[in-house]
mmCIF file with all atom_site columns, C-alpha atoms in Angstrom:
data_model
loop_
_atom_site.group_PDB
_atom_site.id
_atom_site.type_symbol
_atom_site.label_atom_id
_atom_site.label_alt_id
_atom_site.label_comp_id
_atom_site.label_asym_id
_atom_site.label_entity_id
_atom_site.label_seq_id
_atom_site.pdbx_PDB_ins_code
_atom_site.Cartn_x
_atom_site.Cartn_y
_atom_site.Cartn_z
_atom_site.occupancy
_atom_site.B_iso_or_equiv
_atom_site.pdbx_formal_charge
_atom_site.auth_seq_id
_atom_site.auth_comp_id
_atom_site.auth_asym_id
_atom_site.auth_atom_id
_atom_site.pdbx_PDB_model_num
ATOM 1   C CA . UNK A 1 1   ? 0.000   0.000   0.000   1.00 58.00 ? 1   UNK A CA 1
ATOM 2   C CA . UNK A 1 2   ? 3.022   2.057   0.649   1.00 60.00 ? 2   UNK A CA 1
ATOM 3   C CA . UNK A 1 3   ? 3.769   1.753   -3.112  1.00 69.00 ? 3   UNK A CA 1
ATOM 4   C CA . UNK A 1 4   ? 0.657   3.283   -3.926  1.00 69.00 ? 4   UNK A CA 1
ATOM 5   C CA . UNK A 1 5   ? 1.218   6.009   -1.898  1.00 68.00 ? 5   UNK A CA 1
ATOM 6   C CA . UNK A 1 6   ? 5.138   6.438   -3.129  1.00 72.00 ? 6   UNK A CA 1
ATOM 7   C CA . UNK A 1 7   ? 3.666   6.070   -6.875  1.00 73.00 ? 7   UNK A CA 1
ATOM 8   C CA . UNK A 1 8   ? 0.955   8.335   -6.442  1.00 75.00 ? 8   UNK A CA 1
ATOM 9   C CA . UNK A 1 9   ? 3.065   10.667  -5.188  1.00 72.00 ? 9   UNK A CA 1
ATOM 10  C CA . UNK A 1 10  ? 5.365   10.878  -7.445  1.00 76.00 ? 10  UNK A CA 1
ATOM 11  C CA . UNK A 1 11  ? 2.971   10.933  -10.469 1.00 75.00 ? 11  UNK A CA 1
ATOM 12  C CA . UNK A 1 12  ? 0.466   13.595  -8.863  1.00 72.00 ? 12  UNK A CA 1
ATOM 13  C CA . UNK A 1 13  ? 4.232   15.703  -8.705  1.00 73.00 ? 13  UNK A CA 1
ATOM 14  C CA . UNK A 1 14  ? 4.664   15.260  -12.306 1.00 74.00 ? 14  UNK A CA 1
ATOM 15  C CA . UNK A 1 15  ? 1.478   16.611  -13.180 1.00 78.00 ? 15  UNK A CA 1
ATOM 16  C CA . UNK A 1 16  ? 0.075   13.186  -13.630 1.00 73.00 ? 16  UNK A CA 1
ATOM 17  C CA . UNK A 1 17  ? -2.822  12.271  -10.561 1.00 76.00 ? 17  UNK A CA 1
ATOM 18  C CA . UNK A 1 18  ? -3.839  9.130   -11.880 1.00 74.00 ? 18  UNK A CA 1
ATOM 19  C CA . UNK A 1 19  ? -3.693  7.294   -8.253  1.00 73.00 ? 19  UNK A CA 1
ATOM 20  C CA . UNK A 1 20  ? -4.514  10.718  -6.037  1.00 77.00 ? 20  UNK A CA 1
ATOM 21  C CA . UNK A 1 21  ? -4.330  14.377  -5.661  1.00 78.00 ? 21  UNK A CA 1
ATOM 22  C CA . UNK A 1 22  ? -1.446  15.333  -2.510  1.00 77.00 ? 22  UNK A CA 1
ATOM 23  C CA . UNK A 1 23  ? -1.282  18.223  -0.271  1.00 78.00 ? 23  UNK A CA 1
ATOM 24  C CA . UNK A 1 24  ? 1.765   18.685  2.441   1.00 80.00 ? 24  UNK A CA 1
ATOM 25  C CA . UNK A 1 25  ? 2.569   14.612  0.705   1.00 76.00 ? 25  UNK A CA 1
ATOM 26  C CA . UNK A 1 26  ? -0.469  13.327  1.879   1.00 76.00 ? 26  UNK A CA 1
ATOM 27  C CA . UNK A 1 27  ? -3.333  11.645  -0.493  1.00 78.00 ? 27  UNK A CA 1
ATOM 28  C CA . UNK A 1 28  ? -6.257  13.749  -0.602  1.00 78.00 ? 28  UNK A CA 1
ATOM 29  C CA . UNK A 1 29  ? -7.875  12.342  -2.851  1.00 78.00 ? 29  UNK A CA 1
ATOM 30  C CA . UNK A 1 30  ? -8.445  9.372   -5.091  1.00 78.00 ? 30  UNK A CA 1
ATOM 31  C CA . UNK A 1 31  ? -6.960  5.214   -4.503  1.00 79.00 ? 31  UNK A CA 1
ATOM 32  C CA . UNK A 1 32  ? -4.000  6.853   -2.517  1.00 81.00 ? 32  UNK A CA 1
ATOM 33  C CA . UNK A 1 33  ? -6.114  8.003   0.047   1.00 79.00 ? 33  UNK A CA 1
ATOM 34  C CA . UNK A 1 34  ? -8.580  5.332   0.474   1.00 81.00 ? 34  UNK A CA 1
ATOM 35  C CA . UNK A 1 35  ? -5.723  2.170   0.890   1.00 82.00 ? 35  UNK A CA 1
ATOM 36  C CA . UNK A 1 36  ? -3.789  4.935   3.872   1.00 81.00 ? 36  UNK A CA 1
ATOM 37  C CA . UNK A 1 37  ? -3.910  4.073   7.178   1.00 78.00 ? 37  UNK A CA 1
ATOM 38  C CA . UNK A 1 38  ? -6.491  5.944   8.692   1.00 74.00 ? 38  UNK A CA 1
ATOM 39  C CA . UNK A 1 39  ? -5.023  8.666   11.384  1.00 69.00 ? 39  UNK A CA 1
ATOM 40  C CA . UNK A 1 40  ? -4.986  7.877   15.055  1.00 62.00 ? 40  UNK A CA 1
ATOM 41  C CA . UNK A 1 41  ? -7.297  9.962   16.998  1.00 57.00 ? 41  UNK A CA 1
ATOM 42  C CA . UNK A 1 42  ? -4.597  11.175  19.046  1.00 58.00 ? 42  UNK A CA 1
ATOM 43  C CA . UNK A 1 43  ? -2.808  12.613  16.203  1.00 60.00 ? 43  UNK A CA 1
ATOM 44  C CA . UNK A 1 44  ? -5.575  14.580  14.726  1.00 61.00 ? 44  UNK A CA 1
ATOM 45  C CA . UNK A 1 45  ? -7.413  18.200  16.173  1.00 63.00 ? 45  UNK A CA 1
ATOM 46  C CA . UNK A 1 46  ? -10.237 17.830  18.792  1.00 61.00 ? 46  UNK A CA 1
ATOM 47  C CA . UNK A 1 47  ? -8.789  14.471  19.710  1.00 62.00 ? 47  UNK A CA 1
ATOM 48  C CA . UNK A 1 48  ? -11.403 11.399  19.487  1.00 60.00 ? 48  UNK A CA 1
ATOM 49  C CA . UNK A 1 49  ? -14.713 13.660  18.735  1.00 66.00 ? 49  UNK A CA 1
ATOM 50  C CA . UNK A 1 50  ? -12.402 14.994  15.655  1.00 65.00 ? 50  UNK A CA 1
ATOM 51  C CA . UNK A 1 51  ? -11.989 11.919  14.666  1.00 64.00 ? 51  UNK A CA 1
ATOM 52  C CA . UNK A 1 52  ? -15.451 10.396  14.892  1.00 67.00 ? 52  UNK A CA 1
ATOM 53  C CA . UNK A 1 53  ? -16.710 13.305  12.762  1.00 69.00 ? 53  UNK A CA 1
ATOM 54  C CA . UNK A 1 54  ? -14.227 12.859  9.946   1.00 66.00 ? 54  UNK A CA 1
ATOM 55  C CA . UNK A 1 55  ? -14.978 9.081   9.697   1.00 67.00 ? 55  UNK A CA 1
ATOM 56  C CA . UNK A 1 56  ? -18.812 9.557   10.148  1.00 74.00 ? 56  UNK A CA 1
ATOM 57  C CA . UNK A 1 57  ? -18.631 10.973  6.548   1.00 78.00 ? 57  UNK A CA 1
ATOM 58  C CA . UNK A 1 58  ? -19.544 9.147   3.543   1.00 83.00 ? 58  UNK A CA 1
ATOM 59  C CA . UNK A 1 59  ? -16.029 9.623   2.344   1.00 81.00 ? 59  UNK A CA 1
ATOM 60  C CA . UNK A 1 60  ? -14.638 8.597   5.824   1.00 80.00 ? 60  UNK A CA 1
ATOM 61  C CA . UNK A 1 61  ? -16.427 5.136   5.498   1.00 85.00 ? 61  UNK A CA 1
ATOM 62  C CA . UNK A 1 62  ? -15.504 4.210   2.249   1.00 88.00 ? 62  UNK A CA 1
ATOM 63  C CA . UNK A 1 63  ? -12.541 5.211   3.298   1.00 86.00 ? 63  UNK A CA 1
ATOM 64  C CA . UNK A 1 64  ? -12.911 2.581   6.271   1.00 87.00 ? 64  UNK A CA 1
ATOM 65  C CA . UNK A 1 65  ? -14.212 0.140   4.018   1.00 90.00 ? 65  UNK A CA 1
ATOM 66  C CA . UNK A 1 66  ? -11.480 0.064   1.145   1.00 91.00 ? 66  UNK A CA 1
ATOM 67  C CA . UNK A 1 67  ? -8.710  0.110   3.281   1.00 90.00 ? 67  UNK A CA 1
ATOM 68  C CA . UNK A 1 68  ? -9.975  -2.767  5.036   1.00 93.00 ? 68  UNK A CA 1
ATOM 69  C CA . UNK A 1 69  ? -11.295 -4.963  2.356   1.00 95.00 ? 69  UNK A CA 1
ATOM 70  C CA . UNK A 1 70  ? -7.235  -3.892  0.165   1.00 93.00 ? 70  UNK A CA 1
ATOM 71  C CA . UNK A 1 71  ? -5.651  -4.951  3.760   1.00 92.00 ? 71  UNK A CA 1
ATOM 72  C CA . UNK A 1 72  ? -7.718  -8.167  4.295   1.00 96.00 ? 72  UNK A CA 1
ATOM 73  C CA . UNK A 1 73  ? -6.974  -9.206  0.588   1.00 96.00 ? 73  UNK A CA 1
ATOM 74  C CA . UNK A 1 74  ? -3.130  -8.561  0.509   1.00 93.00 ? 74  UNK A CA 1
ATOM 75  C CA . UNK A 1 75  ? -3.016  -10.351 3.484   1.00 94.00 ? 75  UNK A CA 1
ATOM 76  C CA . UNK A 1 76  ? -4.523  -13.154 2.353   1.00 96.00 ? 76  UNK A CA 1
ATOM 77  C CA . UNK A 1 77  ? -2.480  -13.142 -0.981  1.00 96.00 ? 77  UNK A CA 1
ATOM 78  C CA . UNK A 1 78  ? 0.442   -12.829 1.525   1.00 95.00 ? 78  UNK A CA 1
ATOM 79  C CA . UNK A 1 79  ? -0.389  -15.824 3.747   1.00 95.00 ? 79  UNK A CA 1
ATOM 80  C CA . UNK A 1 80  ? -0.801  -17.566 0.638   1.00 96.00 ? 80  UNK A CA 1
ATOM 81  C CA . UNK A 1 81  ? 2.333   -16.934 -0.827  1.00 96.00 ? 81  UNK A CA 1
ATOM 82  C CA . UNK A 1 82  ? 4.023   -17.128 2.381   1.00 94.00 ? 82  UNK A CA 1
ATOM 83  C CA . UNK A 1 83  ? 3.107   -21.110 2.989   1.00 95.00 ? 83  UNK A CA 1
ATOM 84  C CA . UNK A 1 84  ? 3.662   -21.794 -0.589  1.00 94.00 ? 84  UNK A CA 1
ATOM 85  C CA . UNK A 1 85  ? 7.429   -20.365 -0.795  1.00 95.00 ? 85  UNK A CA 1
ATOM 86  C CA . UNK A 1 86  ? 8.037   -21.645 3.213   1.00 94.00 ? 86  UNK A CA 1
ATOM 87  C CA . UNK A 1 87  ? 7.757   -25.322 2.058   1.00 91.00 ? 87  UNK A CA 1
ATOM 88  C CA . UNK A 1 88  ? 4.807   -25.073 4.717   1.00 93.00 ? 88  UNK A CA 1
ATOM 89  C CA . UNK A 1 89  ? 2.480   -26.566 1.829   1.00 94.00 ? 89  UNK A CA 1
ATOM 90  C CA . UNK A 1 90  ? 0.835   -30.152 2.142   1.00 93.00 ? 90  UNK A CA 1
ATOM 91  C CA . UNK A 1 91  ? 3.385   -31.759 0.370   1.00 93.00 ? 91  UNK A CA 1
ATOM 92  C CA . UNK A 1 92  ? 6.149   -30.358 1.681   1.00 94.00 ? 92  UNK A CA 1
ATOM 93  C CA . UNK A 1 93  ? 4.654   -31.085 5.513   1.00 93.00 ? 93  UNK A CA 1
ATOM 94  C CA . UNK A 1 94  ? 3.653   -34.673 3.884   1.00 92.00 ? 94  UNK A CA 1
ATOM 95  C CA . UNK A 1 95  ? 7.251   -35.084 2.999   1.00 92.00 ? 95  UNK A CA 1
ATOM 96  C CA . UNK A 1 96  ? 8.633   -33.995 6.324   1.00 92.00 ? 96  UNK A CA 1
ATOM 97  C CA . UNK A 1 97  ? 6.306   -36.114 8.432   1.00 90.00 ? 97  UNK A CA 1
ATOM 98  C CA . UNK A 1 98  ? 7.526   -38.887 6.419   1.00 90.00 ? 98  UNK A CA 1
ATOM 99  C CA . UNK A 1 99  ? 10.868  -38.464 7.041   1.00 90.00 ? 99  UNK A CA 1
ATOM 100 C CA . UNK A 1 100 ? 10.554  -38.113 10.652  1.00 90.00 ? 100 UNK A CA 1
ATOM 101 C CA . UNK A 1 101 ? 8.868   -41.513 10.654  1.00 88.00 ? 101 UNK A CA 1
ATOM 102 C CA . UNK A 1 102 ? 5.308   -39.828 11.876  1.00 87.00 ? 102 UNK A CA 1
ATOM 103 C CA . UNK A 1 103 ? 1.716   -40.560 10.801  1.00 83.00 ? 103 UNK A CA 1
ATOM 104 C CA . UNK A 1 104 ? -1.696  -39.858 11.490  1.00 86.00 ? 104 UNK A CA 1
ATOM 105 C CA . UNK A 1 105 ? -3.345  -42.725 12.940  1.00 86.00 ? 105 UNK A CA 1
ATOM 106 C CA . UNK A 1 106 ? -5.575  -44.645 11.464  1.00 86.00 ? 106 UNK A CA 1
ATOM 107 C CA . UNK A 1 107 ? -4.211  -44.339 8.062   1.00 85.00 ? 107 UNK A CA 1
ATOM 108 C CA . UNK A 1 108 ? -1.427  -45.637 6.222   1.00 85.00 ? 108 UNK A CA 1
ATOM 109 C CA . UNK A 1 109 ? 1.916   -44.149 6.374   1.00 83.00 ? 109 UNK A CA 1
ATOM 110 C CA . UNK A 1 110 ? 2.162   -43.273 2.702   1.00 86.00 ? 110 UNK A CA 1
ATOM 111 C CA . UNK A 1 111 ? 3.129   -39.082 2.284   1.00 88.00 ? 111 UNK A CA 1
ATOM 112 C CA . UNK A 1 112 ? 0.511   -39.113 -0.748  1.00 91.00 ? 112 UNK A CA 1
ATOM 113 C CA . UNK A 1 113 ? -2.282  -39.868 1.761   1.00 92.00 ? 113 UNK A CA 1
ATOM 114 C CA . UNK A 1 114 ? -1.130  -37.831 4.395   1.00 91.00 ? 114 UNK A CA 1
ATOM 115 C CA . UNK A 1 115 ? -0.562  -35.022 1.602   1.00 93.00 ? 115 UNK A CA 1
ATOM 116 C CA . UNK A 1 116 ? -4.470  -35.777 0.566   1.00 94.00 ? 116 UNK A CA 1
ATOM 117 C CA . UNK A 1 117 ? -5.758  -35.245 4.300   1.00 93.00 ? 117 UNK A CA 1
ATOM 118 C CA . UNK A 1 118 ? -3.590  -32.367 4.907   1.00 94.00 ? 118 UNK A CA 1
ATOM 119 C CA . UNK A 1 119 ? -4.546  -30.535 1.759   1.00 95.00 ? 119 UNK A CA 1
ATOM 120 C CA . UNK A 1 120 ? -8.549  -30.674 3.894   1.00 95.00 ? 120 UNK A CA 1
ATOM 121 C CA . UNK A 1 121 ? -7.032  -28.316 6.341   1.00 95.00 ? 121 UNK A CA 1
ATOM 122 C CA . UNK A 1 122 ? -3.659  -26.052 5.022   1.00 95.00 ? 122 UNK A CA 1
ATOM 123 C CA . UNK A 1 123 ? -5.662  -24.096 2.880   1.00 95.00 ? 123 UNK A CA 1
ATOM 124 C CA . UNK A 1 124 ? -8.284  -23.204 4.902   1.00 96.00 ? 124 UNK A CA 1
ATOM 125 C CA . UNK A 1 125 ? -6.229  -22.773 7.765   1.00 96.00 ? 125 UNK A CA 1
ATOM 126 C CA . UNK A 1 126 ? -3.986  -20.610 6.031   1.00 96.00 ? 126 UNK A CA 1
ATOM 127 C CA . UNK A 1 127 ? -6.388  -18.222 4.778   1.00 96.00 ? 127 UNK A CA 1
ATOM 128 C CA . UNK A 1 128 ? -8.657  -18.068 7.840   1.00 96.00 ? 128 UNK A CA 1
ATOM 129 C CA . UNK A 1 129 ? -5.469  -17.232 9.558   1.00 94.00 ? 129 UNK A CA 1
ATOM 130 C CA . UNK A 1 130 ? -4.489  -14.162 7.427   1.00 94.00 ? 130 UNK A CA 1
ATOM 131 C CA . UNK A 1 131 ? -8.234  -12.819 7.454   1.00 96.00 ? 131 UNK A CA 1
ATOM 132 C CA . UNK A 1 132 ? -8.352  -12.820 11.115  1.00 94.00 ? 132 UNK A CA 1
ATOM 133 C CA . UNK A 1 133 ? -4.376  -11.093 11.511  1.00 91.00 ? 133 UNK A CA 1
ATOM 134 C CA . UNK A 1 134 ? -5.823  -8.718  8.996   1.00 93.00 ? 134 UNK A CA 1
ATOM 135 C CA . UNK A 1 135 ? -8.926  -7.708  10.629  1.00 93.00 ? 135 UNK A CA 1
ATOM 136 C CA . UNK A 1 136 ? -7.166  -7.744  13.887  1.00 89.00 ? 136 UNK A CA 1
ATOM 137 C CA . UNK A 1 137 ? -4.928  -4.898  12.167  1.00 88.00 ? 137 UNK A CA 1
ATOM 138 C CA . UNK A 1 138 ? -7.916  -3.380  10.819  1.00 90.00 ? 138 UNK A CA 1
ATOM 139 C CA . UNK A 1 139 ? -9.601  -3.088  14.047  1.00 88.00 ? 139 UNK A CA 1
ATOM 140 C CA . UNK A 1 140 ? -6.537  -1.627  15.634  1.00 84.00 ? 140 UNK A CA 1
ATOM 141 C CA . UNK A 1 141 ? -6.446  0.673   12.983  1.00 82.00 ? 141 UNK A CA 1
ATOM 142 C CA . UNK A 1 142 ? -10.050 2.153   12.889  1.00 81.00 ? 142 UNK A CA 1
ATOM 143 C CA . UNK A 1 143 ? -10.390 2.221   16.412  1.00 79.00 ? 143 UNK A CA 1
ATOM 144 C CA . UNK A 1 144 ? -6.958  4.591   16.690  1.00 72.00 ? 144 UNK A CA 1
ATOM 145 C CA . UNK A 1 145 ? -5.004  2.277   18.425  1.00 73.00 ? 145 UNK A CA 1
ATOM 146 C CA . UNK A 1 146 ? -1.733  3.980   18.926  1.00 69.00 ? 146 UNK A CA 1
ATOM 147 C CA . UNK A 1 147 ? 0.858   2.863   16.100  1.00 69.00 ? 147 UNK A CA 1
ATOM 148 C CA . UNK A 1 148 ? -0.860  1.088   13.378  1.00 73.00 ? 148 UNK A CA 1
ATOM 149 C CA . UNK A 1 149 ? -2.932  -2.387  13.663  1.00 76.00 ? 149 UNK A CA 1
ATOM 150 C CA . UNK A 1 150 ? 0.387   -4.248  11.510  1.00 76.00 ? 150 UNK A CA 1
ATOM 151 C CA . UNK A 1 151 ? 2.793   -2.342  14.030  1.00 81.00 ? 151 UNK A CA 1
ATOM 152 C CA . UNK A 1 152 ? 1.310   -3.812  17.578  1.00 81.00 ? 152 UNK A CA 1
ATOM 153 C CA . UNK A 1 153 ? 1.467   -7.103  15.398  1.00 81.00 ? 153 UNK A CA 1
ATOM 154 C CA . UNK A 1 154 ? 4.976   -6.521  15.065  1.00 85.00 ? 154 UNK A CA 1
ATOM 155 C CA . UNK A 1 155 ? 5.641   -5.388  18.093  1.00 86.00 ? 155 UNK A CA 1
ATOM 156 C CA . UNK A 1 156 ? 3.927   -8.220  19.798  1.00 85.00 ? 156 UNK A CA 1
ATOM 157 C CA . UNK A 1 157 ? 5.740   -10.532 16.859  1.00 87.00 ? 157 UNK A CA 1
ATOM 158 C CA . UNK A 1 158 ? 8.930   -9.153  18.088  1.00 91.00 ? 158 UNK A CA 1
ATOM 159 C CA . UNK A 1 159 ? 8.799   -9.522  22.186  1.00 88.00 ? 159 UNK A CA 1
ATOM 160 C CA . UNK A 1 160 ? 7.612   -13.277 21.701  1.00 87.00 ? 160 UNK A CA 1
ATOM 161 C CA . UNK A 1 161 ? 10.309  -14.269 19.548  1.00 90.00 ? 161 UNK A CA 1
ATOM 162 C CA . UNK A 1 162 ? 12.650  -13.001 22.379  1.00 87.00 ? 162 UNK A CA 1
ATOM 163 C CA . UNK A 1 163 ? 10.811  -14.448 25.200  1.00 80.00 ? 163 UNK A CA 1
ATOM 164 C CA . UNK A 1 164 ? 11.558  -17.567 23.119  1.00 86.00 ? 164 UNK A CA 1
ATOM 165 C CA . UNK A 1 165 ? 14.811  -17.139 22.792  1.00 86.00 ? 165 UNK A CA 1
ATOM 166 C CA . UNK A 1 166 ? 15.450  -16.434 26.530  1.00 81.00 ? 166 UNK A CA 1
ATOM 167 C CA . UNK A 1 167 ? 13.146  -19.143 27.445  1.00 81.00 ? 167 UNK A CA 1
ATOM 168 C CA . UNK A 1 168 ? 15.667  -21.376 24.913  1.00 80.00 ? 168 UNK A CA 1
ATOM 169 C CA . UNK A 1 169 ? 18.532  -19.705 26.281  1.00 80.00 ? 169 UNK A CA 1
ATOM 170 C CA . UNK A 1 170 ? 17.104  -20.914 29.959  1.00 78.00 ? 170 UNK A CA 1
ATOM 171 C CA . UNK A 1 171 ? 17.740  -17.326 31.123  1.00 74.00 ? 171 UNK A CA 1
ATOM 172 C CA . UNK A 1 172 ? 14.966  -17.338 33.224  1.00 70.00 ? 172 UNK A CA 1
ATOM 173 C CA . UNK A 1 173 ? 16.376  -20.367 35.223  1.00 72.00 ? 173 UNK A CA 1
ATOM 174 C CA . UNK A 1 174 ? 19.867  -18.582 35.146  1.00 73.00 ? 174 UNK A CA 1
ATOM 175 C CA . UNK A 1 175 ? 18.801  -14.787 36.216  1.00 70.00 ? 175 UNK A CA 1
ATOM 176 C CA . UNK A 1 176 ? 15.398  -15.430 38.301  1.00 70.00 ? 176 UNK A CA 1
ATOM 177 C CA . UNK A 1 177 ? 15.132  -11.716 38.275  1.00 69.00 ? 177 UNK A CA 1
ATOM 178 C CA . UNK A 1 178 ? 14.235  -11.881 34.462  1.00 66.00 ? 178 UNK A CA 1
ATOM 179 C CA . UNK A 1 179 ? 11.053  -14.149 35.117  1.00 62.00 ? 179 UNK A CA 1
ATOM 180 C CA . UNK A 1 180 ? 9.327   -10.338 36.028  1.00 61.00 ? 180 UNK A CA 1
ATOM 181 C CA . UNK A 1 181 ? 9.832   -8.588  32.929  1.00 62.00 ? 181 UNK A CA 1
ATOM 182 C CA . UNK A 1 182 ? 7.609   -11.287 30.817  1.00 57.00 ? 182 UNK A CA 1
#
């Protein structure tokens, strides 16, 4: 969405607004402005009320709406994409089951029919998965969570991989001290 914005940007400065007018380098207008985060009530004049009136617009809930259903979509595309090019895919998991010597129970222990049952669930999984990150960012978004909805997922992304690695690390056995901060 970024590149959209960048794009836009450049091309409404070259006499060209094909994706959006800009004022100050912000879309004011057109596909530029409607995939833009929307801005966090604390950021904007007259605080929350401000904000509640610009959204309660017809422009401010298409607005809403666009931006959510471009987010939900590219993240969708990108969970896709993600378990494809991971080897996270039913064969690939089919193959590495079988090579660790594992099953499911009940059927054979042939990776073809552990591909076909796993193909029932990857896919949906993977997709129901990226909606629900995607509204979750949404949410956070529209409701003017401070940051951006993808940036608390980050953030929260970030301090669990390094409670992991401490846990890994067995820091919290080491340093007892540490077992306050998480």
């Amino acid at each position: 969405m970024l590149n959209v914005q960048l794009l836009g940007l450049v091309l409404s400065s070259a006499g060209l607004p094909l994706l959006g007018t800009f004022q100050n380098n912000q879309p004011v207008s057109g596909i530029a402005l409607y995939v833009t985060p929307l801005q966090s009530p604390l950021l904007t004049t007259g605080g929350y009320a401000g904000y509640l009136d610009s959204i309660s617009s017809l422009q401010g809930i298409l607005h809403i709406l666009v931006y959510g259903i471009v987010l939900i979509a590219l993240s969708v595309l990108f969970g896709w994409f993600w378990v494809q090019s991971t080897g996270m895919d039913a064969a690939s998991v089919s193959s590495q089951l079988n090579s660790a010597g594992l099953n499911i129970s009940g059927y054979r222990q042939d990776p073809r029919i552990t591909q076909r049952i796993l193909e029932n669930y990857i896919p949906a999984i993977t997709i129901l998965g990226s909606f629900g990150v995607a509204v979750l960012a949404w949410f956070a978004d529209i409701t003017g969570a401070l940051g951006t909805g993808t940036g608390i997922l980050l953030a929260v992304g970030i301090i669990y991989k390094l409670w992991e690695d401490l846990t890994k690390q067995e820091v919290f056995q080491s340093h007892p001290s540490f077992g306050g901060l998480f």
